[in-house]
Coordinates of C-alpha atoms and ligand atoms in Angstrom, one line a residue:
Chain P
M1 CA 0.1 -16.2 26.7
S2 CA -2.6 -15.0 28.9
D3 CA -5.5 -12.9 27.5
K4 CA -6.8 -11.7 30.8
N5 CA -3.6 -10.3 32.0
M6 CA -2.2 -8.6 29.1
P7 CA 0.4 -6.3 30.3
R8 CA -0.1 -3.4 27.8
S9 CA -3.5 -2.4 26.1
Y10 CA -3.2 -3.4 22.4
D11 CA -2.7 -1.2 19.7
G12 CA -1.3 -3.2 16.8
P13 CA -2.8 -4.4 13.5
P14 CA -6.0 -6.5 13.6
D15 CA -5.9 -10.1 12.7
Y16 CA -5.9 -10.8 8.8
R17 CA -9.0 -13.0 9.4
N18 CA -11.0 -9.5 9.7
V19 CA -10.4 -9.0 6.0
G20 CA -13.7 -9.0 4.1
L21 CA -14.1 -11.9 1.8
H22 CA -15.8 -11.5 -1.7
G23 CA -16.5 -14.1 -4.7
M24 CA -13.0 -13.6 -6.0
S25 CA -11.0 -13.9 -2.8
P26 CA -8.4 -16.4 -2.9
K27 CA -8.6 -19.1 -0.4
T28 CA -6.0 -18.9 2.5
T29 CA -4.7 -21.7 5.0
H30 CA -4.5 -21.0 8.5
D31 CA -0.6 -20.6 8.0
E32 CA -0.9 -18.2 5.0
K33 CA -3.2 -15.9 7.2
S34 CA -0.6 -16.1 10.1
R35 CA 2.1 -15.3 7.5
F36 CA 0.1 -12.0 6.7
N37 CA -0.3 -11.1 10.5
F38 CA 3.4 -11.6 10.8
L39 CA 4.2 -9.2 7.9
A40 CA 1.8 -6.6 9.2
H41 CA 3.3 -6.5 12.5
L42 CA 6.8 -6.5 11.0
N43 CA 5.8 -3.3 8.8
R44 CA 4.2 -1.7 12.0
H45 CA 7.4 -2.5 14.1
L46 CA 9.6 -0.9 11.5
A47 CA 7.5 2.2 11.4
S48 CA 6.8 2.5 15.0
E49 CA 9.9 1.3 16.8
I50 CA 12.9 1.7 14.3
L51 CA 11.9 4.6 12.1
P52 CA 11.9 7.0 15.1
G53 CA 15.4 5.8 15.9
V54 CA 16.3 6.8 12.3
K55 CA 15.1 10.4 13.0
T56 CA 17.1 10.6 16.2
A57 CA 20.3 9.2 14.2
Y58 CA 19.6 11.8 11.5
E59 CA 19.6 14.5 14.1
T60 CA 22.4 13.4 16.3
R61 CA 25.0 12.2 13.9
V62 CA 24.0 12.7 10.3
E63 CA 22.8 16.4 10.2
P64 CA 25.9 17.7 12.4
K65 CA 28.1 16.0 9.8
N66 CA 26.1 17.4 6.7
P67 CA 24.6 20.6 8.0
F68 CA 22.3 22.8 5.9
P69 CA 21.0 20.4 3.2
N70 CA 19.1 22.4 0.6
H71 CA 17.4 19.2 -1.2
R72 CA 15.9 16.0 0.1
N73 CA 18.4 14.1 -2.1
Q74 CA 21.2 15.4 0.1
V75 CA 19.5 14.2 3.2
R76 CA 18.8 10.9 1.6
K77 CA 22.4 10.7 0.5
A78 CA 23.8 11.3 3.8
L79 CA 21.2 8.9 5.4
L80 CA 22.3 6.2 3.1
E81 CA 25.8 6.3 4.9
D82 CA 24.1 5.7 8.3
S83 CA 24.0 2.2 9.7
L84 CA 20.6 2.5 11.2
F85 CA 19.1 3.9 8.0
Q86 CA 20.8 1.1 6.2
H87 CA 19.4 -1.6 8.6
W88 CA 15.6 -0.1 8.5
S89 CA 16.0 0.3 4.7
A90 CA 17.2 -3.5 4.3
L91 CA 14.6 -4.7 6.7
R92 CA 11.7 -2.7 4.9
R93 CA 12.7 -3.8 1.6
G94 CA 12.9 -7.4 2.6
T95 CA 9.6 -7.1 4.2
M96 CA 8.1 -6.0 1.0
E97 CA 9.7 -8.9 -0.7
L98 CA 8.3 -11.3 1.8
R99 CA 5.1 -9.8 1.4
Q100 CA 5.0 -10.4 -2.6
Q101 CA 6.1 -13.9 -2.0
A102 CA 3.6 -14.6 0.7
G103 CA 0.8 -13.2 -1.6
R104 CA 2.0 -14.8 -4.8
W105 CA 2.3 -18.3 -3.2
V106 CA -1.3 -18.0 -2.0
T107 CA -2.6 -16.8 -5.6
L108 CA -0.3 -18.9 -7.8
R109 CA -1.0 -22.2 -5.9
Q110 CA -4.9 -21.6 -6.8
A111 CA -4.2 -20.0 -10.3
N112 CA -6.3 -22.4 -12.0
E113 CA -9.5 -22.0 -9.8
L114 CA -9.0 -18.0 -9.8
N115 CA -8.6 -17.7 -13.4
S116 CA -11.4 -20.0 -14.1
K117 CA -13.7 -18.3 -11.7
A118 CA -12.8 -14.8 -13.2
A119 CA -13.5 -16.1 -16.5
E120 CA -17.0 -17.5 -15.3
M121 CA -17.9 -14.5 -13.8
T122 CA -17.2 -12.1 -16.6
K123 CA -18.0 -14.3 -19.5
D124 CA -19.9 -12.1 -22.2
D125 CA -20.3 -9.5 -19.8
P126 CA -20.3 -6.2 -21.7
R127 CA -19.0 -4.5 -18.6
L128 CA -15.5 -5.8 -19.4
V129 CA -14.1 -4.1 -22.3
L130 CA -10.7 -5.4 -22.9
D131 CA -8.2 -4.2 -25.7
A132 CA -5.5 -6.7 -26.5
N133 CA -3.7 -4.4 -28.7
L134 CA -3.1 -1.5 -26.1
D135 CA 0.4 -0.7 -25.6
I136 CA 1.5 -0.5 -22.0
P137 CA 3.3 2.7 -21.4
K138 CA 6.9 2.5 -20.6
Y139 CA 6.5 3.9 -17.2
L140 CA 4.7 0.9 -16.2
S141 CA 6.5 -1.7 -18.3
S142 CA 10.0 -0.8 -17.5
I143 CA 9.8 -1.8 -13.7
D144 CA 7.6 -3.7 -11.4
H145 CA 5.9 -1.3 -9.0
H146 CA 6.4 -1.9 -5.4
C147 CA 8.4 -4.9 -6.2
M148 CA 5.0 -6.7 -7.4
P149 CA 6.5 -9.1 -10.2
G150 CA 4.4 -8.8 -13.2
S151 CA 2.8 -5.5 -12.1
Y152 CA -0.8 -4.8 -13.1
H153 CA -0.6 -6.0 -16.6
D154 CA 1.5 -9.1 -17.1
E155 CA -0.4 -12.4 -17.8
L156 CA 1.4 -15.9 -16.9
V157 CA -1.4 -17.5 -19.0
P158 CA -4.3 -16.3 -21.1
G159 CA -7.1 -14.9 -18.7
D160 CA -4.7 -14.6 -15.8
V161 CA -6.0 -12.7 -12.7
T162 CA -3.4 -13.8 -10.2
G163 CA -1.5 -10.5 -10.0
A164 CA -4.5 -8.7 -9.2
A165 CA -5.3 -11.2 -6.5
N166 CA -2.2 -10.9 -5.0
Y167 CA -2.4 -7.1 -4.9
D168 CA -5.8 -7.6 -3.3
V169 CA -4.8 -10.2 -0.5
G170 CA -1.6 -8.5 0.4
I171 CA -2.5 -4.7 0.7
F172 CA -3.5 -5.4 4.4
V173 CA 0.1 -6.1 5.2
T174 CA 1.6 -3.0 3.8
T175 CA -0.7 -0.7 5.8
G176 CA -1.2 -2.9 8.6
G177 CA -4.8 -3.2 8.1
G178 CA -5.2 0.8 7.6
L179 CA -7.3 0.5 4.7
G180 CA -10.1 -1.4 6.3
R181 CA -12.0 -4.6 5.6
F182 CA -12.1 -4.2 1.8
S183 CA -9.0 -2.1 1.5
D184 CA -11.4 0.7 0.4
G185 CA -10.9 3.2 3.2
G186 CA -9.7 5.6 0.4
G187 CA -12.8 5.3 -1.6
Q188 CA -14.9 5.6 1.5
A189 CA -13.1 8.6 2.4
V190 CA -13.7 10.1 -0.9
V191 CA -17.5 9.5 -0.7
Q192 CA -17.7 10.9 2.8
W193 CA -15.8 14.1 1.7
M194 CA -18.3 14.4 -1.3
Q195 CA -21.2 14.0 0.8
K196 CA -20.0 16.5 3.3
N197 CA -18.8 19.1 0.7
R198 CA -21.1 18.6 -2.2
P199 CA -24.2 17.1 -0.5
D200 CA -26.3 17.9 -3.6
F201 CA -23.8 16.3 -6.1
A202 CA -25.8 13.8 -8.1
P203 CA -23.3 12.4 -10.8
K204 CA -24.8 10.5 -13.4
R205 CA -21.4 9.3 -15.1
I206 CA -18.4 8.7 -13.2
L207 CA -14.9 7.9 -14.4
D208 CA -12.1 6.2 -12.3
I209 CA -8.7 6.5 -14.1
G210 CA -6.0 4.0 -13.1
G211 CA -8.7 2.5 -11.0
G212 CA -6.9 -1.0 -11.0
L213 CA -9.0 -3.9 -9.4
G214 CA -11.5 -1.1 -8.4
Q215 CA -11.1 -1.3 -4.6
N216 CA -11.7 2.5 -4.3
V217 CA -14.2 2.7 -6.8
V218 CA -16.6 0.2 -5.5
P219 CA -17.6 2.4 -2.4
I220 CA -18.2 5.3 -5.0
A221 CA -20.4 3.3 -7.1
Q222 CA -22.1 1.9 -3.8
A223 CA -22.6 5.5 -2.8
Y224 CA -24.3 6.6 -6.3
P225 CA -26.0 3.5 -7.3
D226 CA -27.8 5.4 -9.9
A227 CA -24.5 6.4 -11.7
E228 CA -22.9 4.9 -14.6
V229 CA -19.3 4.3 -13.4
V230 CA -16.3 3.4 -15.7
C231 CA -13.1 2.0 -14.3
V232 CA -10.2 2.7 -16.6
D233 CA -6.9 0.8 -16.3
T234 CA -4.1 -0.4 -18.7
G235 CA -3.8 -3.9 -17.0
A236 CA -6.4 -6.6 -18.3
P237 CA -5.7 -8.8 -15.2
V238 CA -6.8 -6.1 -12.6
L239 CA -9.9 -5.2 -15.0
R240 CA -11.2 -9.0 -15.3
Y241 CA -10.6 -9.5 -11.5
G242 CA -12.3 -6.0 -10.8
L243 CA -15.6 -6.8 -12.5
A244 CA -15.8 -10.3 -10.9
R245 CA -14.9 -8.8 -7.5
A246 CA -17.4 -6.0 -8.0
K247 CA -20.3 -8.2 -9.2
S248 CA -19.7 -10.7 -6.2
L249 CA -19.9 -7.7 -3.9
G250 CA -23.3 -7.0 -5.5
V251 CA -22.2 -3.8 -7.3
E252 CA -23.3 -3.8 -10.9
N253 CA -23.0 -0.2 -12.1
I254 CA -19.3 -0.3 -12.8
T255 CA -17.9 -1.0 -16.4
F256 CA -14.2 -2.0 -16.5
V257 CA -12.4 -0.6 -19.5
Q258 CA -8.7 -1.2 -20.8
A259 CA -7.4 1.9 -21.9
N260 CA -4.8 4.5 -21.4
A261 CA -5.8 7.5 -19.4
E262 CA -3.6 9.7 -21.8
D263 CA -6.1 9.2 -24.6
L264 CA -9.7 8.5 -23.7
S265 CA -11.0 9.6 -27.0
R266 CA -13.4 6.7 -26.9
F267 CA -15.6 9.0 -24.6
P268 CA -17.1 12.4 -25.9
D269 CA -16.4 15.7 -24.2
G270 CA -18.2 16.5 -21.3
H271 CA -19.3 13.0 -20.9
F272 CA -18.6 12.4 -17.0
D273 CA -19.7 14.5 -14.0
W274 CA -17.0 13.3 -11.7
V275 CA -13.5 12.2 -12.9
Q276 CA -11.6 10.4 -10.0
S277 CA -8.0 9.2 -9.4
T278 CA -6.8 7.6 -6.2
M279 CA -3.2 6.8 -5.6
F280 CA -2.7 6.8 -9.7
L281 CA -0.7 9.9 -10.6
H282 CA 2.3 8.8 -8.8
E283 CA 2.6 5.7 -11.0
T284 CA 2.8 7.7 -14.4
S285 CA 5.3 10.2 -15.7
V286 CA 5.8 13.8 -16.3
K287 CA 5.1 13.4 -19.9
A288 CA 1.9 11.5 -19.3
M289 CA 0.6 13.9 -16.7
P290 CA -0.4 16.7 -18.8
K291 CA -2.3 14.6 -21.3
I292 CA -4.1 12.7 -18.5
M293 CA -5.0 16.1 -17.0
K294 CA -6.0 17.5 -20.3
E295 CA -8.3 14.2 -21.0
S296 CA -9.8 14.7 -17.6
H297 CA -10.8 18.4 -18.2
R298 CA -12.2 17.7 -21.7
L299 CA -14.3 14.8 -20.3
L300 CA -15.6 16.9 -17.6
A301 CA -19.3 18.1 -17.9
P302 CA -20.0 21.8 -16.8
G303 CA -20.3 21.8 -13.2
G304 CA -18.5 18.4 -12.7
L305 CA -15.5 17.7 -10.6
V306 CA -12.1 16.2 -11.1
M307 CA -10.5 14.7 -7.9
H308 CA -6.8 13.5 -7.7
V309 CA -6.1 11.6 -4.4
E310 CA -2.5 11.3 -3.5
Q311 CA -0.1 11.4 -0.5
P312 CA 0.9 15.0 0.4
Q313 CA 3.1 17.0 -1.8
Y314 CA 6.4 18.1 -0.9
A315 CA 5.6 21.6 0.1
A316 CA 8.3 24.1 1.1
D317 CA 7.1 23.8 4.7
M318 CA 7.9 20.1 4.9
P319 CA 11.0 19.3 6.6
L320 CA 13.7 17.9 4.1
Y321 CA 14.2 14.9 6.5
E322 CA 10.5 14.0 6.1
Q323 CA 10.8 14.4 2.3
A324 CA 13.7 12.2 2.1
I325 CA 11.8 9.4 4.1
R326 CA 8.6 9.8 2.1
D327 CA 11.0 9.4 -1.1
W328 CA 12.2 5.9 0.1
D329 CA 9.5 4.1 -1.9
A330 CA 10.6 6.0 -5.1
F331 CA 14.2 4.8 -4.8
Y332 CA 13.9 1.7 -3.1
N333 CA 10.4 0.2 -3.8
N334 CA 10.3 0.7 -7.3
E335 CA 8.0 3.7 -7.5
P336 CA 10.3 5.7 -10.1
F337 CA 8.1 8.8 -10.4
W338 CA 7.0 9.1 -6.9
T339 CA 9.6 11.6 -6.1
K340 CA 9.2 14.0 -9.0
M341 CA 5.3 13.6 -8.8
H342 CA 5.5 14.7 -5.2
E343 CA 7.3 17.9 -6.0
L344 CA 5.2 19.2 -8.7
D345 CA 3.0 22.1 -8.5
L346 CA -0.4 20.1 -9.1
D347 CA -2.5 23.4 -9.0
Q348 CA -0.3 24.7 -11.9
W349 CA -0.8 21.4 -13.9
M350 CA -4.6 21.7 -13.2
V351 CA -4.4 25.2 -14.6
D352 CA -2.5 24.1 -17.7
A353 CA -5.1 21.5 -18.3
G354 CA -7.8 24.3 -18.5
F355 CA -9.1 24.9 -15.0
S356 CA -9.1 28.5 -13.6
R357 CA -7.5 29.0 -10.3
D358 CA -10.9 29.7 -8.6
E359 CA -12.1 26.4 -9.9
L360 CA -9.6 24.4 -7.9
V361 CA -10.6 22.3 -5.1
H362 CA -8.4 21.1 -2.1
G363 CA -9.1 18.8 0.7
G364 CA -7.7 16.1 3.0
V365 CA -9.0 12.7 3.8
A366 CA -7.9 9.8 6.0
A367 CA -9.1 6.3 5.5
V368 CA -12.6 5.5 6.7
V369 CA -12.8 2.1 8.2
D370 CA -14.8 0.0 10.5
A371 CA -13.1 1.2 13.7
S372 CA -14.4 -1.8 15.8
L373 CA -12.1 -4.0 13.8
F374 CA -9.4 -1.9 12.1
P375 CA -7.0 0.9 13.2
E376 CA -8.2 4.4 12.3
H377 CA -5.9 7.0 11.1
A378 CA -7.3 9.6 13.4
N379 CA -6.4 7.6 16.3
D380 CA -3.0 6.3 15.3
D381 CA 0.1 8.3 15.8
V382 CA 2.5 6.0 14.0
E383 CA 3.8 7.8 10.9
D384 CA 4.7 5.4 8.3
Y385 CA 5.8 8.1 5.9
G386 CA 4.2 7.7 2.5
R387 CA 2.1 4.7 3.3
K388 CA -0.2 6.2 6.0
A389 CA -3.7 5.9 5.1
A390 CA -4.2 9.7 4.8
W391 CA -4.2 11.7 1.6
H392 CA -4.6 15.1 0.0
I393 CA -7.1 15.9 -2.6
V394 CA -6.2 18.2 -5.5
G395 CA -9.2 18.7 -7.7
G396 CA -11.1 21.0 -10.0
Q397 CA -14.7 21.9 -10.5
K398 CA -15.8 23.1 -13.8
S399 CA -17.8 26.1 -13.7
D400 CA -21.3 25.6 -15.0
A401 CA -21.6 28.5 -17.4
V402 CA -25.1 27.5 -18.5
K403 CA -26.6 27.4 -15.1
E404 CA -24.8 30.5 -13.9
A405 CA -26.1 32.5 -17.0
A406 CA -29.5 31.5 -16.2
Q407 CA -29.5 32.5 -12.8
Chain L
M1 CA -4.3 -24.0 -19.3
T2 CA -2.4 -23.2 -16.0
E3 CA 0.1 -25.8 -16.4
A4 CA 2.8 -23.5 -17.1
I5 CA 2.4 -21.9 -13.6
D6 CA 4.9 -23.4 -11.0
P7 CA 3.8 -21.7 -7.7
L8 CA 6.9 -22.6 -5.9
K9 CA 9.2 -21.2 -8.5
L10 CA 7.3 -17.9 -9.3
A11 CA 6.1 -17.0 -5.8
G12 CA 9.6 -15.8 -5.1
A13 CA 10.2 -14.2 -8.5
K14 CA 12.4 -11.2 -8.8
P15 CA 10.7 -8.0 -9.6
K16 CA 11.8 -5.9 -12.7
G17 CA 14.1 -3.1 -11.5
K18 CA 17.7 -3.6 -10.1
R19 CA 17.6 -4.6 -6.3
P20 CA 19.2 -2.1 -3.9
Y21 CA 21.4 -3.2 -1.1
F22 CA 21.9 -1.0 1.7
L23 CA 24.4 -2.8 4.3
K24 CA 28.2 -2.3 3.8
D25 CA 28.5 -6.0 3.0
P26 CA 25.7 -7.6 0.8
D27 CA 26.5 -10.9 2.1
V28 CA 25.3 -9.7 5.5
E29 CA 22.0 -8.2 3.8
R30 CA 21.4 -11.7 2.5
V31 CA 21.9 -13.2 5.8
L32 CA 19.5 -10.7 7.3
A33 CA 16.9 -11.7 4.9
V34 CA 17.2 -15.3 5.6
T35 CA 16.9 -14.6 9.0
M36 CA 13.8 -12.5 8.8
A37 CA 12.1 -15.0 6.6
L38 CA 12.9 -17.7 9.4
A39 CA 11.4 -15.2 12.0
Q40 CA 8.4 -15.3 9.9
E41 CA 8.1 -18.8 9.8
V42 CA 8.5 -19.2 13.6
A43 CA 5.8 -16.8 14.1
V44 CA 3.6 -18.8 11.6
M45 CA 4.2 -21.8 13.7
R46 CA 3.8 -20.2 17.0
E47 CA 0.3 -18.9 15.8
R48 CA -0.6 -22.5 14.8
L49 CA 0.2 -23.9 18.1
D50 CA -1.8 -21.1 19.8
T51 CA -4.7 -22.1 17.6
V52 CA -4.3 -25.8 18.5
E53 CA -4.1 -25.0 22.3
R54 CA -7.2 -23.0 22.2
I55 CA -9.2 -25.5 20.2
L56 CA -8.1 -28.3 22.5
E57 CA -8.8 -26.3 25.7
E58 CA -12.3 -25.6 24.4
K59 CA -13.3 -28.7 22.9
G60 CA -10.8 -31.3 24.0
T61 CA -10.4 -32.7 20.3
L62 CA -8.9 -31.4 17.2
S63 CA -9.1 -31.8 13.5
Q64 CA -7.4 -30.4 10.7
S65 CA -10.4 -28.2 9.5
D66 CA -10.9 -26.8 13.0
I67 CA -7.4 -25.4 12.7
E68 CA -8.2 -23.9 9.3
A69 CA -11.4 -22.5 10.2
Y70 CA -10.2 -21.2 13.5
N71 CA -11.1 -17.4 13.8
P72 CA -10.0 -15.9 17.1
P73 CA -12.5 -13.5 18.9
K74 CA -11.3 -10.0 19.3
P75 CA -9.6 -10.5 22.9
I76 CA -7.7 -13.5 21.6
A77 CA -6.7 -11.9 18.4
E78 CA -5.4 -9.0 20.5
A79 CA -3.4 -11.4 22.8
R80 CA -1.9 -13.0 19.8
G81 CA -1.1 -9.6 18.4
S82 CA 0.6 -8.7 21.5
W83 CA 2.5 -12.0 21.5
T84 CA 3.9 -10.8 18.1
Q85 CA 4.8 -7.4 19.2
E86 CA 6.8 -9.0 22.1
Y87 CA 8.3 -11.5 19.7
L88 CA 9.4 -8.8 17.3
A89 CA 10.8 -6.6 20.1
R90 CA 12.7 -9.8 21.2
V91 CA 14.1 -10.5 17.7
L92 CA 15.0 -7.0 16.9
R93 CA 16.4 -6.1 20.3
I94 CA 19.7 -5.1 18.9
Y95 CA 18.2 -2.1 17.2
Q96 CA 16.5 -1.0 20.2
Q97 CA 19.6 -0.8 22.0
E98 CA 21.4 1.1 19.1
I99 CA 18.5 3.5 19.2
E100 CA 18.9 4.0 23.1
A101 CA 22.6 4.5 22.7
L102 CA 21.9 7.6 20.4
D103 CA 20.9 9.4 23.3
N104 CA 24.2 9.1 24.9
V105 CA 26.8 9.0 22.3
N106 CA 29.9 9.7 24.6
E107 CA 28.9 7.0 27.0
P108 CA 32.1 5.6 28.3
S109 CA 32.9 1.8 27.9
S110 CA 33.6 -0.7 30.4
E111 CA 37.1 -0.5 29.4
D112 CA 37.1 3.4 29.7
I113 CA 35.7 3.0 33.1
G114 CA 38.2 0.5 34.2
H115 CA 41.2 2.7 33.1
E116 CA 39.6 5.4 35.3
L117 CA 39.0 3.1 38.4
G118 CA 42.4 1.7 38.0
A119 CA 44.2 4.9 37.7
E120 CA 46.1 5.9 40.8
Ligands
SAM1 C1 -1.4 2.2 -7.3 S1 -2.7 1.6 -8.5 C2 -4.0 2.4 -7.9 C3 -5.2 1.6 -8.2 C4 -6.6 2.0 -7.6 N1 -6.9 3.5 -8.0 C5 -6.8 2.1 -6.1 O1 -6.9 3.0 -5.5 O2 -6.7 1.0 -5.5 C6 -2.4 2.5 -9.9 C7 -3.0 1.9 -11.2 O3 -2.9 2.9 -12.2 C8 -2.9 2.2 -13.6 N2 -2.2 2.9 -14.5 C9 -0.9 3.5 -14.6 N3 -0.8 4.2 -15.7 C10 -2.0 4.3 -16.3 C11 -2.5 4.9 -17.6 N4 -1.8 5.6 -18.2 N5 -3.8 4.7 -17.9 C12 -4.6 3.8 -17.1 N6 -4.2 3.2 -16.0 C13 -2.9 3.6 -15.6 C14 -2.2 1.0 -13.2 O4 -2.3 -0.2 -14.0 C15 -2.5 0.7 -11.6 O5 -3.6 -0.2 -11.6

């Protein structure tokens, strides 16, 4: 291959070796990095070369036989009969399984080192608050989300962090590097949104619910270094790994707490100025959501903000074909609540949780990345429905009655 | 403490949740999965060979640790990325053809045309 005479300008994924390393990063061999490179390319190929063909197949031979669908499930069921959709799906599912295997191999072969390192880095640290008696909610325990064996909470051995490490190393593959060096493009985007839209906001306490291993809360903690940040999750492995990772990145103001976001009674009313969730609600349930939203509202201080960041909702003006493709992860990538979550009227849920309509906040953000190394959403016209690094914000700002009365 | 972990066995573990099959014959889907895993390993090998060539070209000698530490500068990373795109276009060519055929569903086959040409 000749570098100087490249026949086309390059617009594919960056090399995996651009991924940022931190103190918990698993070691990867040359070939393991190459494997991640290949898988990022394969995902990209499926999205940019084959998925557009699925759309043509839908328009030319599926829809004519199944005209006037009135629900995305009808579209999906019709697509299931089409051979191109079948093959694209088989390849996409298979690619996810290869990605899990590649990441698990990397982390499990060095399980001992990773687990000891995490133990060492979090030992006696009051910023790791675990609760061995916490019940894992059924919506998490009954299926392994995105085909990730063991999910966020299972431990192969006491003190295990390998599942979290696998999530960390492999997320590059699914998004083709779209989340940036530290897979934190979402968190960086939220910070940018906040600085632009609420330049004077100076939160003293920030809560991230379903924060996982903290990839997206670290940039928030960095942007508000004087804030006390709490990352809540049900999974002990992600929390252990998260604290060690954050510390190794020089971020000292996050406490990682094992708890269920449906019941955060350990914190008093009005304790937080900002309650954040990033790509979280779609992994809960219709029963859990009102509790989570009520808790978030209760915990919010006057003047404070709740922000939920998710893929766009299935609004009435979104074509049913697009809804059906966005739903793929719900049915075929173990994201069972994804479909229901995306049809809900989140505004109404926020109102039911205690916000008034005029307190609601809406916005859109795309991953903020180091564009010299990573692909930017803004310059990327490949639409990998449901996985593109671009999201909607649905939030609420509690009015500051005291301040307003004083004015 | 981690004696219980057998990485080889556990790396490929099945996730909880029944696996969906999409193709009309699940055996074909299995063969497709094996084929793509092999395609992955060929790409891994090709990238390694590329690394070896580049180190040799630059230094004239080679060690395992050179290979492990190799980090391609951006133009080289992009050339390698382009190769992978080209490679995938080759491996998955049959899908490209099927997609192109969607634009012309009533396209006559050679047999059809032969009948036409042979007709008196
Ligand atoms: C897709 S991950 C997102 C992680 C993180 N917010 C990010 O942006 O990287 C969803 C997380 O929500 C957690 N989770 C799901 N339900 C929860 C609940 N009821 N309480 C706390 N955490 C929960 C899961 O354990 C998982 O770590």
